[in-house]
Coordinates of C-alpha atoms in Angstrom, one line a residue:
M27 CA 3.0 127.9 67.2
I28 CA 1.5 124.5 65.7
C29 CA -0.5 124.5 68.7
A30 CA -1.6 128.1 68.5
A31 CA -2.2 127.5 64.7
A32 CA -4.6 124.3 65.5
A33 CA -6.5 126.1 68.5
I34 CA -7.3 128.7 65.8
L35 CA -8.0 126.5 63.0
R36 CA -10.7 124.5 65.5
Q37 CA -12.7 127.8 66.5
R38 CA -13.0 128.4 62.9
M39 CA -14.4 125.1 62.3
G40 CA -16.7 125.8 64.9
V41 CA -15.1 122.8 67.1
Q42 CA -15.1 124.6 71.1
S43 CA -14.0 121.3 73.0
I44 CA -10.2 120.2 73.2
L45 CA -9.6 116.6 74.5
Q46 CA -6.5 116.4 76.9
I47 CA -5.0 113.0 78.1
S48 CA -2.8 112.1 80.8
S49 CA -1.4 109.4 78.7
R50 CA -1.4 108.2 74.7
E51 CA -1.0 105.0 76.1
G52 CA -2.7 103.1 78.6
Y53 CA -2.3 99.4 80.3
V54 CA -4.4 96.7 82.0
P55 CA -3.5 93.7 83.3
E56 CA -5.2 90.7 81.4
T57 CA -6.6 89.7 85.2
A58 CA -8.4 93.1 85.7
V59 CA -12.1 92.8 86.2
V60 CA -15.3 94.8 84.8
G61 CA -14.7 98.8 86.4
T62 CA -10.8 98.1 86.5
T63 CA -9.2 101.8 85.4
V64 CA -6.4 101.7 82.5
R65 CA -3.3 102.7 84.2
V66 CA -0.3 105.0 82.7
S67 CA 2.6 102.2 83.2
P68 CA 2.5 98.5 83.4
N69 CA 3.0 99.5 87.1
P70 CA -0.4 98.6 89.0
Q71 CA 0.3 101.2 91.3
A72 CA 0.2 104.0 88.5
E73 CA -2.4 106.8 88.3
S74 CA -5.2 106.0 86.1
L75 CA -5.6 107.2 82.6
Q76 CA -7.6 110.2 82.2
V77 CA -9.6 112.3 79.6
L78 CA -10.7 116.1 80.4
V79 CA -12.1 118.3 77.9
S80 CA -11.5 122.0 77.7
D81 CA -14.2 123.9 76.4
E82 CA -12.7 127.2 75.1
D83 CA -16.4 128.6 74.5
L84 CA -17.6 128.3 78.6
K85 CA -17.4 131.7 80.0
P86 CA -16.9 132.6 84.0
G87 CA -19.6 131.9 85.5
M88 CA -21.6 130.0 83.0
P89 CA -22.6 126.4 84.3
P90 CA -19.9 123.6 83.0
A91 CA -21.1 121.6 80.4
T92 CA -21.9 117.6 80.1
Y93 CA -19.9 115.4 77.9
Q94 CA -20.5 112.1 76.5
Y95 CA -17.6 110.1 75.5
I96 CA -17.8 108.4 72.0
L97 CA -15.8 105.3 71.3
T98 CA -14.6 103.9 68.2
G99 CA -12.0 101.3 66.8
P100 CA -11.0 97.5 67.9
G101 CA -12.2 97.1 71.7
A102 CA -14.8 100.7 71.8
T103 CA -17.1 98.0 73.3
I104 CA -14.4 96.7 75.4
F105 CA -13.1 99.7 77.2
A106 CA -15.5 103.0 78.6
V107 CA -14.8 106.2 79.8
D108 CA -17.0 107.2 83.3
Q109 CA -17.9 110.8 83.5
R110 CA -14.9 111.6 85.7
G111 CA -12.8 110.8 82.5
F112 CA -10.8 107.7 83.6
L113 CA -10.8 105.0 80.9
Y114 CA -11.7 101.7 82.4
L115 CA -12.7 97.7 82.0
N116 CA -16.0 97.4 80.3
A117 CA -16.3 93.9 80.5
P118 CA -16.1 91.1 82.8
S119 CA -12.4 89.9 81.4
I120 CA -10.0 90.5 79.2
D121 CA -7.4 88.1 77.5
A122 CA -4.3 89.1 76.0
D123 CA -3.4 85.1 74.4
P124 CA -4.0 84.6 71.3
P125 CA -6.0 84.8 69.1
N126 CA -6.9 87.6 71.0
P127 CA -5.8 91.1 70.8
S128 CA -2.4 92.2 72.7
S129 CA -3.2 95.7 72.4
Y130 CA -6.2 97.8 71.3
Q131 CA -6.1 101.4 69.5
L132 CA -9.4 103.5 70.5
N133 CA -10.5 106.5 69.4
I134 CA -12.1 108.8 71.5
Q135 CA -14.2 111.8 71.3
A136 CA -15.8 114.3 73.2
R137 CA -19.6 115.2 72.6
E138 CA -21.4 117.9 75.0
V139 CA -25.1 116.9 75.8
D140 CA -28.0 118.9 75.1
T141 CA -26.7 121.8 72.9
V142 CA -27.7 122.8 69.9
P143 CA -25.9 122.7 67.4
I144 CA -24.1 119.3 68.7
R145 CA -20.6 120.4 69.1
S146 CA -18.0 117.4 69.1
S147 CA -13.9 117.8 70.4
E148 CA -11.4 116.3 67.7
P149 CA -11.0 112.5 68.4
V150 CA -7.5 111.4 69.9
T151 CA -6.3 108.3 69.2
I152 CA -4.9 105.9 72.5
T153 CA -3.6 102.3 72.5
I154 CA -4.3 100.1 75.1
H155 CA -1.8 97.6 76.0
V156 CA -3.2 94.1 77.8
I157 CA -0.4 93.2 79.7
D158 CA -0.3 88.9 80.0
I159 CA -0.2 87.2 83.1
N160 CA 1.3 83.5 83.1
D161 CA -2.0 82.3 84.0
N162 CA -1.9 78.7 81.5
P163 CA -0.9 75.7 83.4
P164 CA 2.4 74.2 81.4
Q165 CA 0.6 71.6 79.2
F166 CA 2.9 68.0 78.8
E167 CA 3.1 65.8 75.5
Q168 CA 3.1 62.5 78.6
P169 CA 1.5 62.4 82.1
I170 CA 5.1 60.8 83.3
Y171 CA 8.5 60.8 82.2
T172 CA 11.1 58.2 83.5
V173 CA 14.8 58.6 82.7
N174 CA 17.8 56.6 83.2
V175 CA 21.0 58.4 84.2
S176 CA 24.3 56.3 84.9
T177 CA 26.5 57.3 87.5
F178 CA 30.0 57.3 85.5
G179 CA 28.1 58.9 82.2
D180 CA 29.3 61.8 80.0
E181 CA 27.8 65.1 80.6
R182 CA 24.6 65.2 78.3
P183 CA 21.7 66.9 78.1
V184 CA 18.9 64.2 79.8
V185 CA 15.4 65.4 79.6
K186 CA 14.1 69.0 77.9
V187 CA 10.6 70.0 78.7
S188 CA 9.2 72.9 77.4
S189 CA 6.6 75.0 77.7
R190 CA 4.6 78.4 76.6
D191 CA 2.2 81.1 77.8

């Protein structure tokens, strides 16, 4: 009932195009290179996140409309949508290590090309998570640690070493 009411409201407002997305969350590893598609789960074998346009004003026999995808929000220049609707990394690299963000919220809107008046879909928001990869070598305070242990000593910690990515 709510979906039908929203569709009627969109028609009254003149919005004929509706975005359909395969997931509201996407994942990309920080080792990704430009052109890597965003996935619908952290699994690298998962399907790519896709944005499709459902155009209610196209009648049978009419030529298909061409759409331009408009991205806004943090990361709008880092990601892009191709003509098939796949969301992909549009930067040479991406990093999840501080001070960089580990996720981005993008607002995506489809706009018909070469139409008067210009018709656009309502924007949808997608959260893209950057999967952190342990890609930084451990750093130690000293290059060499020397420890002496007696054979008959009580059990106790000898040395503590920590590292973080």
